[in-house]
PDB file of N, CA and C in Angstrom:
ATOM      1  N   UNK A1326      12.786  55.224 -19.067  1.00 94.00           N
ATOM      2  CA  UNK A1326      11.533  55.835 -19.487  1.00 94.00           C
ATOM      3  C   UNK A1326      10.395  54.864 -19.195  1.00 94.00           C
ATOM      4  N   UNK A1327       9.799  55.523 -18.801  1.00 98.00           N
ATOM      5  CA  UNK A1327       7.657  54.432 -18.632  1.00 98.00           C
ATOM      6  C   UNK A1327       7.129  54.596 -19.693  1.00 98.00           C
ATOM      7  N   UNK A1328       6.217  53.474 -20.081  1.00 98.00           N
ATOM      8  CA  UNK A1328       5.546  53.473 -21.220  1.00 98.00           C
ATOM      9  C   UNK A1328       3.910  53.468 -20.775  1.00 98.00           C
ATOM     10  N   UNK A1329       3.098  54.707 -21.530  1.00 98.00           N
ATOM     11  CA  UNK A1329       2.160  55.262 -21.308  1.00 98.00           C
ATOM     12  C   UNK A1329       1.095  54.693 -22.519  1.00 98.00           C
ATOM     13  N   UNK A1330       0.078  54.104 -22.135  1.00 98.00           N
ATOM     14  CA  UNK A1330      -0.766  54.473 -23.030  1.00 98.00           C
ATOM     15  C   UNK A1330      -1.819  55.592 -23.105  1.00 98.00           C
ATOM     16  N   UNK A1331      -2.588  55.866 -24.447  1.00 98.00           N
ATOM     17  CA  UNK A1331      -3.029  56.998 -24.444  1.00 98.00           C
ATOM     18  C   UNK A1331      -4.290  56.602 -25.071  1.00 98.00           C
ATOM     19  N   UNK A1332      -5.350  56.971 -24.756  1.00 98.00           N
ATOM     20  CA  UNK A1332      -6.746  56.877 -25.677  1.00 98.00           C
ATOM     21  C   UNK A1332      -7.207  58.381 -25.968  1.00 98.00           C
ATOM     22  N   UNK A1333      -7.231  58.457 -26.844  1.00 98.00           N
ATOM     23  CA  UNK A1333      -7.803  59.505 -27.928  1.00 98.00           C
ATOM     24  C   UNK A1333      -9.210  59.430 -28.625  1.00 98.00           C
ATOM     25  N   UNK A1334      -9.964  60.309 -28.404  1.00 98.00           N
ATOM     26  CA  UNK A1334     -11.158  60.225 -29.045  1.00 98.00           C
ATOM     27  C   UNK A1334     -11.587  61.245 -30.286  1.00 98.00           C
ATOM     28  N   UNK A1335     -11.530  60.373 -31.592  1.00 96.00           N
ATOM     29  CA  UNK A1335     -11.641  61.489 -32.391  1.00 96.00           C
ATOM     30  C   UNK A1335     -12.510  60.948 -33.184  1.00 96.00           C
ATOM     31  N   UNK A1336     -13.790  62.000 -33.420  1.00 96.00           N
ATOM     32  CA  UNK A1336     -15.009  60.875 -34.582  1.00 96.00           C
ATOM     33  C   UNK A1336     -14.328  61.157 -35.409  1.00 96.00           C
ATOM     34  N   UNK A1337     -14.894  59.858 -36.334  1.00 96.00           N
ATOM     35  CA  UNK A1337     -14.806  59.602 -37.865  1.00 96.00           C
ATOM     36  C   UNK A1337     -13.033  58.865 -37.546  1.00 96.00           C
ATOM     37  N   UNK A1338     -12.292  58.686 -36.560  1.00 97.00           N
ATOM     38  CA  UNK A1338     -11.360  57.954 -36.904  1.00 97.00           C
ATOM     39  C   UNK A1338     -10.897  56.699 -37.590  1.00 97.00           C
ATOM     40  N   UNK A1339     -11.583  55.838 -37.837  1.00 97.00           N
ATOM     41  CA  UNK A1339     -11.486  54.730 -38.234  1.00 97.00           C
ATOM     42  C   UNK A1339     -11.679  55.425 -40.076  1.00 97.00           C
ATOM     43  N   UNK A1340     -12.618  56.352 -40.491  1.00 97.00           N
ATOM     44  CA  UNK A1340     -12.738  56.930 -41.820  1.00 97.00           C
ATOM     45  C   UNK A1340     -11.305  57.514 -42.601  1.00 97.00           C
ATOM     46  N   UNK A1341     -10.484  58.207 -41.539  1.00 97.00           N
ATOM     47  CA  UNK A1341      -9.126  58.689 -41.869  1.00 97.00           C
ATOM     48  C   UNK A1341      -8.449  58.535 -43.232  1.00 97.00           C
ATOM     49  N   UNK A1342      -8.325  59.244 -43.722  1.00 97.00           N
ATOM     50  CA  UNK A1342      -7.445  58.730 -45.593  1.00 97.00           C
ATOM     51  C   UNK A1342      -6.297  58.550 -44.886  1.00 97.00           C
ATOM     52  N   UNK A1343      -5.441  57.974 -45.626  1.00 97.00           N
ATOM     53  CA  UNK A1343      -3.870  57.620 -45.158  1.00 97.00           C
ATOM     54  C   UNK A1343      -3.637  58.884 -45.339  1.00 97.00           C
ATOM     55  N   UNK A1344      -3.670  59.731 -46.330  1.00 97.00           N
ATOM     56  CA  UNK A1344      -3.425  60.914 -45.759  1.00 97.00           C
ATOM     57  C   UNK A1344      -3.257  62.360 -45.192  1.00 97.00           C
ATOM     58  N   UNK A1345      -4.424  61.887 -44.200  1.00 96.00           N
ATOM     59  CA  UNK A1345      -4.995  63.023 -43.125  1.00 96.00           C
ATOM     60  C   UNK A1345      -3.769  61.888 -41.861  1.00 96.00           C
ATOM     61  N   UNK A1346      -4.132  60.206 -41.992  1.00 97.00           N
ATOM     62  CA  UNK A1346      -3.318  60.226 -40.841  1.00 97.00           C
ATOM     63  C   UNK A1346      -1.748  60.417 -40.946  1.00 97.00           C
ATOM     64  N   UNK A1347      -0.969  60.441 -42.311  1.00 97.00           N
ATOM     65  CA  UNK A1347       0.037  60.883 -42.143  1.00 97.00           C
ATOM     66  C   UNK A1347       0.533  62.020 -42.184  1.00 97.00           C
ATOM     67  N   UNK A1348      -0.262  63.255 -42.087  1.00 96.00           N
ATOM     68  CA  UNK A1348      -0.844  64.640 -41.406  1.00 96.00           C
ATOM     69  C   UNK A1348      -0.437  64.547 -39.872  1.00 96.00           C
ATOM     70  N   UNK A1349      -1.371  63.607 -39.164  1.00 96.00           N
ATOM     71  CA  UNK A1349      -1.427  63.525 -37.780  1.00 96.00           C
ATOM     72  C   UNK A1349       0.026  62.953 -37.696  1.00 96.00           C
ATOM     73  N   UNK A1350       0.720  61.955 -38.099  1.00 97.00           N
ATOM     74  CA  UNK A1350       1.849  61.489 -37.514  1.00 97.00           C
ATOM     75  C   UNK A1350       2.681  62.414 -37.946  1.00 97.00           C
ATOM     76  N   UNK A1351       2.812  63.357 -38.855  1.00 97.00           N
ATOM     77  CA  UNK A1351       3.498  64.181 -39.173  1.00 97.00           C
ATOM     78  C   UNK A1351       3.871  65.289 -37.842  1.00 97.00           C
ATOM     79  N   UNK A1352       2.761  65.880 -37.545  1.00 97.00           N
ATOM     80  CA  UNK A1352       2.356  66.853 -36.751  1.00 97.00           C
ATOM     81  C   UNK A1352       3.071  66.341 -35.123  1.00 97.00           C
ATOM     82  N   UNK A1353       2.626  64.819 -35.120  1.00 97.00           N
ATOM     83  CA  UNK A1353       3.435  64.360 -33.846  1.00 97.00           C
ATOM     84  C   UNK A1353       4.572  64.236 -33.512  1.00 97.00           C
ATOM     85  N   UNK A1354       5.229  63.749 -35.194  1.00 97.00           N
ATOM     86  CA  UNK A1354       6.847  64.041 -34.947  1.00 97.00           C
ATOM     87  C   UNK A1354       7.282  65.014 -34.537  1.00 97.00           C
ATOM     88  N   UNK A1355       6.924  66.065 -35.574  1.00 97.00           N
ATOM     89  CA  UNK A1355       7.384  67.351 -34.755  1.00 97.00           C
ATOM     90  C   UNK A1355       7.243  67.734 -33.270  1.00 97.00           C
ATOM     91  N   UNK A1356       6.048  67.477 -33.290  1.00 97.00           N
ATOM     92  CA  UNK A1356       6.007  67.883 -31.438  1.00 97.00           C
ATOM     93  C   UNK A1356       7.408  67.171 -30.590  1.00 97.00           C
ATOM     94  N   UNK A1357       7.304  66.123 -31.024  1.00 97.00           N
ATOM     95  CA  UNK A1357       8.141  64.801 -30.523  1.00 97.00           C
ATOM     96  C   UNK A1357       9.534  65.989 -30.715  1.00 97.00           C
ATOM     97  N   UNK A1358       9.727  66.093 -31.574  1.00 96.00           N
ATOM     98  CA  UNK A1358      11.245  66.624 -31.804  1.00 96.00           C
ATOM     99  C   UNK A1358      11.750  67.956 -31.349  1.00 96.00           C
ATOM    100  N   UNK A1359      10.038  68.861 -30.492  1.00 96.00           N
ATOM    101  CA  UNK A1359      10.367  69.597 -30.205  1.00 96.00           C
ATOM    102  C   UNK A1359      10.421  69.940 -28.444  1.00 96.00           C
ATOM    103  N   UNK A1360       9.707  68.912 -27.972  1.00 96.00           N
ATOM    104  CA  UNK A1360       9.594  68.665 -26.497  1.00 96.00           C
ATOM    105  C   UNK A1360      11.097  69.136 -25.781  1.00 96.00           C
ATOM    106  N   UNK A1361      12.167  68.603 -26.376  1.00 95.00           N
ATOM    107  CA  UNK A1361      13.440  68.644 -25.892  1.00 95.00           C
ATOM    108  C   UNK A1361      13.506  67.625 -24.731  1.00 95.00           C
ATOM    109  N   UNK A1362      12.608  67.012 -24.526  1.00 97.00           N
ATOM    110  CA  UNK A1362      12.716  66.053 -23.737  1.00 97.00           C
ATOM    111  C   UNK A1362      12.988  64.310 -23.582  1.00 97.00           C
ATOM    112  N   UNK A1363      13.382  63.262 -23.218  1.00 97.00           N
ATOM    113  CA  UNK A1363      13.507  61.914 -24.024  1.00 97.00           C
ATOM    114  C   UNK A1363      12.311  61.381 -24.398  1.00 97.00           C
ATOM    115  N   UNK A1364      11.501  61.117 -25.725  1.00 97.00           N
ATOM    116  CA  UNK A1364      10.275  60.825 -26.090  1.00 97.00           C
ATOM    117  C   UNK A1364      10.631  60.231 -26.995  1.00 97.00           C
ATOM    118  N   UNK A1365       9.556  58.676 -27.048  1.00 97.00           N
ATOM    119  CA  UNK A1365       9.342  58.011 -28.368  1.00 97.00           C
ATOM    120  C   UNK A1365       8.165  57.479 -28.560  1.00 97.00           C
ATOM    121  N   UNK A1366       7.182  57.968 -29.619  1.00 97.00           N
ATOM    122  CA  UNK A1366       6.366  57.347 -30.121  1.00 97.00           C
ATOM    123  C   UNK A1366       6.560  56.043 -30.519  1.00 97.00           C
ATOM    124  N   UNK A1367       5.703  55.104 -30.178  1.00 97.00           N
ATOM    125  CA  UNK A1367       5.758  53.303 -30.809  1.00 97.00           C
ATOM    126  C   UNK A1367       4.937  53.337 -31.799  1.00 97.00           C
ATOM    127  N   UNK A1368       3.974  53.344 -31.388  1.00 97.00           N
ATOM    128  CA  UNK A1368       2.451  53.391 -32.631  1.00 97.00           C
ATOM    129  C   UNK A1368       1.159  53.258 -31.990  1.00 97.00           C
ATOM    130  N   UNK A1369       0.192  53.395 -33.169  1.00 98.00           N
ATOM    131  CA  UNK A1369      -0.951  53.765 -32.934  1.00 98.00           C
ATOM    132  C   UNK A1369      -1.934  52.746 -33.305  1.00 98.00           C
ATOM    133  N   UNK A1370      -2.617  52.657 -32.706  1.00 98.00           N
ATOM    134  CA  UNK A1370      -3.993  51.690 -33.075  1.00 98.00           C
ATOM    135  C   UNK A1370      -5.102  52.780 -33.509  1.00 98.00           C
ATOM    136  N   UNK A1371      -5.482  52.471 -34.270  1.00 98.00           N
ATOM    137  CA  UNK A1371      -6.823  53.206 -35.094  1.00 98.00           C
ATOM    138  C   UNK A1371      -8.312  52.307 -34.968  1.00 98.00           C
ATOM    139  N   UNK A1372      -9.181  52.470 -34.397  1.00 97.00           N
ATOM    140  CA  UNK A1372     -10.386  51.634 -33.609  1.00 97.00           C
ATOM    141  C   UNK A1372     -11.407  52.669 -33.716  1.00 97.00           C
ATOM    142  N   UNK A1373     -12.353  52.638 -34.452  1.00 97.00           N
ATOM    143  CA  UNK A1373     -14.022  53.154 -34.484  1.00 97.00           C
ATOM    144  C   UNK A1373     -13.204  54.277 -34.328  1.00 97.00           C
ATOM    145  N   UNK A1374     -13.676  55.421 -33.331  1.00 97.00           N
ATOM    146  CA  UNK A1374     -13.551  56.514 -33.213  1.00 97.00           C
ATOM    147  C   UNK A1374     -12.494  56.760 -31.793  1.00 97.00           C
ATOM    148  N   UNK A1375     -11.642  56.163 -32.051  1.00 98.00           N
ATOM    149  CA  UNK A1375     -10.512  55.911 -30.991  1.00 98.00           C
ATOM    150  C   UNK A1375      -9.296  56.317 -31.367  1.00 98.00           C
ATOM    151  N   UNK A1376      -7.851  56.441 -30.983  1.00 98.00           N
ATOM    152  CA  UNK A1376      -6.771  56.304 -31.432  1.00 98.00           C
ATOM    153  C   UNK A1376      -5.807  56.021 -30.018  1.00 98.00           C
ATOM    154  N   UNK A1377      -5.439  54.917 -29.819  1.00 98.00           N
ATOM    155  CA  UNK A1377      -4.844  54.200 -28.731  1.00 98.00           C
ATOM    156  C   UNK A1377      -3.305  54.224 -29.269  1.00 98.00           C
ATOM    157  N   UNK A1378      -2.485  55.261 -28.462  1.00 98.00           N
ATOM    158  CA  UNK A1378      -0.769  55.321 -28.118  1.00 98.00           C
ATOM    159  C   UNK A1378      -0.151  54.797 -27.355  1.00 98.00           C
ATOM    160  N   UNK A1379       1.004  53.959 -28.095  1.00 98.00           N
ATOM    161  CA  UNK A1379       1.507  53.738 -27.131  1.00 98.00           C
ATOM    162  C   UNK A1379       2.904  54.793 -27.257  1.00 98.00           C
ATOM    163  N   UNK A1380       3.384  55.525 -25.743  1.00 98.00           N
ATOM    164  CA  UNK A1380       4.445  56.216 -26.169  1.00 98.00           C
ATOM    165  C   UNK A1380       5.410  56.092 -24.678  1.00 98.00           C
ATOM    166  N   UNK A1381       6.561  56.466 -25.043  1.00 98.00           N
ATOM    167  CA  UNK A1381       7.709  55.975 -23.963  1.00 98.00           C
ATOM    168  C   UNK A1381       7.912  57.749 -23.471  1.00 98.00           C
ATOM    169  N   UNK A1382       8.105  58.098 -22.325  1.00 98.00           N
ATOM    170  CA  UNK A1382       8.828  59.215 -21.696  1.00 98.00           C
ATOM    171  C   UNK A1382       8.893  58.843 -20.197  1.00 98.00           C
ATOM    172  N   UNK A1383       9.174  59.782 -19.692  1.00 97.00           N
ATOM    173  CA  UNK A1383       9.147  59.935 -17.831  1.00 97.00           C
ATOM    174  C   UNK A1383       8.270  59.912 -17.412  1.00 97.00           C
ATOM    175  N   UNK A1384       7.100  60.938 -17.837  1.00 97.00           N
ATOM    176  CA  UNK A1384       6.226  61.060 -16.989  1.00 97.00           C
ATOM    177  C   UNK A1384       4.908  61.524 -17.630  1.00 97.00           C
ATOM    178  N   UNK A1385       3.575  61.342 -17.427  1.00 97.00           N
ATOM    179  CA  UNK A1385       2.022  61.369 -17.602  1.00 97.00           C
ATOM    180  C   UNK A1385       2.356  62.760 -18.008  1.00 97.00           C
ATOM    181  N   UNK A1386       2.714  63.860 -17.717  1.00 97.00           N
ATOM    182  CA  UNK A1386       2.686  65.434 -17.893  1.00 97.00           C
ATOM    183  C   UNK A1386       3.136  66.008 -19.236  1.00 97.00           C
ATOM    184  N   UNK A1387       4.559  64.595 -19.622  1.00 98.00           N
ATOM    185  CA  UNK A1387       4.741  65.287 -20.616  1.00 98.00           C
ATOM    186  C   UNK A1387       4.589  64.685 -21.913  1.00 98.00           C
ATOM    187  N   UNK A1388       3.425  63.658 -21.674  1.00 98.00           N
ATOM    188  CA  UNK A1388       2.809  62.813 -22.318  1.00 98.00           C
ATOM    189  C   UNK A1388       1.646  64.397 -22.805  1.00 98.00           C
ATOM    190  N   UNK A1389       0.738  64.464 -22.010  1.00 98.00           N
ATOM    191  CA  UNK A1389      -0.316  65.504 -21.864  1.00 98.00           C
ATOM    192  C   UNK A1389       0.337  67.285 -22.330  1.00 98.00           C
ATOM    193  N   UNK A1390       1.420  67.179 -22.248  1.00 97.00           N
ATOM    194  CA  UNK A1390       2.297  68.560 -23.221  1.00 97.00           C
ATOM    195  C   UNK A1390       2.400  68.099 -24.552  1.00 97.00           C
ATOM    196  N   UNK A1391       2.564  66.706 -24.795  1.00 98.00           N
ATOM    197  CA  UNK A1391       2.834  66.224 -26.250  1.00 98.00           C
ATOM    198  C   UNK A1391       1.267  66.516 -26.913  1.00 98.00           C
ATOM    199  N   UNK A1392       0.149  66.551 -26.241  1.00 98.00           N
ATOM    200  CA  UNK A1392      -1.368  66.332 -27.023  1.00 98.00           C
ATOM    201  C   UNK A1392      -1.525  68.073 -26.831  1.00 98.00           C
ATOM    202  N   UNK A1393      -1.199  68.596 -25.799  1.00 97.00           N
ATOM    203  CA  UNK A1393      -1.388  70.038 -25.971  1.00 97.00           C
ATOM    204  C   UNK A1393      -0.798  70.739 -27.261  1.00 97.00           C
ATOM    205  N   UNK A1394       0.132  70.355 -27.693  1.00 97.00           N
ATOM    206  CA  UNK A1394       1.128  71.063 -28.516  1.00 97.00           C
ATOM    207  C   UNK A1394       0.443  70.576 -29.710  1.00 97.00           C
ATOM    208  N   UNK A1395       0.292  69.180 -29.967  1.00 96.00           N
ATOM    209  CA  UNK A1395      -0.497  68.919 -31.042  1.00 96.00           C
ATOM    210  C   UNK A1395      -1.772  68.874 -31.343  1.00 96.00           C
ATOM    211  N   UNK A1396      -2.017  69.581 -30.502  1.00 96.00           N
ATOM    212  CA  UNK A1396      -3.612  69.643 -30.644  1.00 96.00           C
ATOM    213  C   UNK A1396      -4.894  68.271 -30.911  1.00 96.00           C
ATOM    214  N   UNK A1397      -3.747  67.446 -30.232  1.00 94.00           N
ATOM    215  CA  UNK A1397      -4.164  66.123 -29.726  1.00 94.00           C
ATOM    216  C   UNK A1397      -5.175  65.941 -28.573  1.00 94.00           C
ATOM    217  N   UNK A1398      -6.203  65.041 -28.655  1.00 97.00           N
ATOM    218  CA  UNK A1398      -7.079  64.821 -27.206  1.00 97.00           C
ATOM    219  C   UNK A1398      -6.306  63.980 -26.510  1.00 97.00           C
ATOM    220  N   UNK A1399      -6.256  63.897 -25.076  1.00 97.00           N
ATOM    221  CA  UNK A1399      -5.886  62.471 -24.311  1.00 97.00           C
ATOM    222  C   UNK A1399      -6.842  61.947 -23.283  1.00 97.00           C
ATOM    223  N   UNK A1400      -7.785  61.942 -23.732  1.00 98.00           N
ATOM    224  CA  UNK A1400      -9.184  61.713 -23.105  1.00 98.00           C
ATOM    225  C   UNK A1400      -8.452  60.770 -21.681  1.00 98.00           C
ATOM    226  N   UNK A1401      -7.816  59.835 -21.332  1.00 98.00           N
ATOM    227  CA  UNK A1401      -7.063  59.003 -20.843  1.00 98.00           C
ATOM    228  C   UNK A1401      -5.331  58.758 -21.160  1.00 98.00           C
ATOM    229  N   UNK A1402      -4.354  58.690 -19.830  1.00 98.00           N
ATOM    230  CA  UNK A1402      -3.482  58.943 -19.785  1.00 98.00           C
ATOM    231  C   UNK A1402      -2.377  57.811 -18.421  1.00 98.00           C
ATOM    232  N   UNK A1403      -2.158  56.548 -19.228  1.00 98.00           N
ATOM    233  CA  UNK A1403      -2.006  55.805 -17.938  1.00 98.00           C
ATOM    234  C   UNK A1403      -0.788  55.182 -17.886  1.00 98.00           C
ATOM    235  N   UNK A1404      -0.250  54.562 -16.938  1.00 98.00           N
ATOM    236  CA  UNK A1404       1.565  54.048 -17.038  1.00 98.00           C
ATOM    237  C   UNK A1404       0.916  52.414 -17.334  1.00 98.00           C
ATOM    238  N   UNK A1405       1.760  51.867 -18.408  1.00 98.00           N
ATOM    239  CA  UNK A1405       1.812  50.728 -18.304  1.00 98.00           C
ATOM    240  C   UNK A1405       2.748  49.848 -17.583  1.00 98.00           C
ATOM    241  N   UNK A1406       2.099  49.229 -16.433  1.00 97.00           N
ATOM    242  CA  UNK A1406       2.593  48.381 -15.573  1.00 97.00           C
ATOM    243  C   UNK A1406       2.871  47.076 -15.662  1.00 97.00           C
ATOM    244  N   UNK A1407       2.717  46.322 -16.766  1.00 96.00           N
ATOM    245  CA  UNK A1407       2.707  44.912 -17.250  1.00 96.00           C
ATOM    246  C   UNK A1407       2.685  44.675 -18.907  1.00 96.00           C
ATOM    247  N   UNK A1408       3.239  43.765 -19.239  1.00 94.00           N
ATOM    248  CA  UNK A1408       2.653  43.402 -20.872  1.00 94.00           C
ATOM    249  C   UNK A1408       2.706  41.691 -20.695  1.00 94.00           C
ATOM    250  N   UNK A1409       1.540  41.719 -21.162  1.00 94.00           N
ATOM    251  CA  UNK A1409       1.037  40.330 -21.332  1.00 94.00           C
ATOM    252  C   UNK A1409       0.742  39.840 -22.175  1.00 94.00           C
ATOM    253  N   UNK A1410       0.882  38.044 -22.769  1.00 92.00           N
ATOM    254  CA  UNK A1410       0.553  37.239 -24.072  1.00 92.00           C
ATOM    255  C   UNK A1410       0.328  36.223 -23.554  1.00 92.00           C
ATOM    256  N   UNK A1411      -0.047  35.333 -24.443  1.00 92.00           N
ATOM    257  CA  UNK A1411      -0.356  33.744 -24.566  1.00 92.00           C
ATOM    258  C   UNK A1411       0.958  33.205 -23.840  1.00 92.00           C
ATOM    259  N   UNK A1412       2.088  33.331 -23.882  1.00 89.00           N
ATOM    260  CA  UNK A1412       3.177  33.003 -23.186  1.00 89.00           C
ATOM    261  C   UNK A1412       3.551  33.255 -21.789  1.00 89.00           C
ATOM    262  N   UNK A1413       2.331  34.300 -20.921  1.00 91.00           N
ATOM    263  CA  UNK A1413       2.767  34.629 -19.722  1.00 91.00           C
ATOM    264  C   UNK A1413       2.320  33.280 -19.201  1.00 91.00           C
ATOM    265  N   UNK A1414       0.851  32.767 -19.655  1.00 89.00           N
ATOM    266  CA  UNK A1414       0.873  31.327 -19.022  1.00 89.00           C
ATOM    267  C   UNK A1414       1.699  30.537 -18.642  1.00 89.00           C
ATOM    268  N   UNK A1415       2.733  30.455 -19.564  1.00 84.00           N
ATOM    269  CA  UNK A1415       3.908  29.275 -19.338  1.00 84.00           C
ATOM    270  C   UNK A1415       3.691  27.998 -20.200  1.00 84.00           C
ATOM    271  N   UNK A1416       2.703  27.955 -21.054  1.00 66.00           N
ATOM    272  CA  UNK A1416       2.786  27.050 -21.603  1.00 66.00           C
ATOM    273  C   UNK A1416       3.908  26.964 -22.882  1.00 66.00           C
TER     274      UNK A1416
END
């Protein structure tokens, strides 16, 4: 599986009660469980009016079926090609 990130634009995100967002993660599981396809949500970053995914499947499409179904935005939709830290330096 490729790992996709996702940027989401939703105002007032950063305002969110814990729970409206465990509403939203609610709503995603399900989708998740209903795709029938291999999918795993990692997690979410919550930023101003943002919501940045990271999620594992095959492919960008059925990343973009997962936000359709949930009535999710994916304003942006990209393969992550690298992960990087303080340690790629080599020090």
């Amino acid at each position: 599986m490729a790992t996709f990130l996702i940027e989401r634009t939703i105002p007032g995100a950063s305002d969110l009660s814990t729970e409206q967002l465990a509403e939203i993660a609610a709503t995603s599981n399900e989708v998740v469980c209903d795709l029938g396809v291999p999918y795993t949500w990692r997690h979410s970053y919550v930023a101003g009016d943002k919501f940045y995914c990271v999620h594992e499947t095959d492919d960008a499409e059925t990343v973009r079926e997962h936000a359709r179904r949930g009535g999710f935005p994916a304003d942006l939709v990209v393969e992550v090609t690298a992960t990087i830290g303080p340690g790629t330096a080599g020090r």
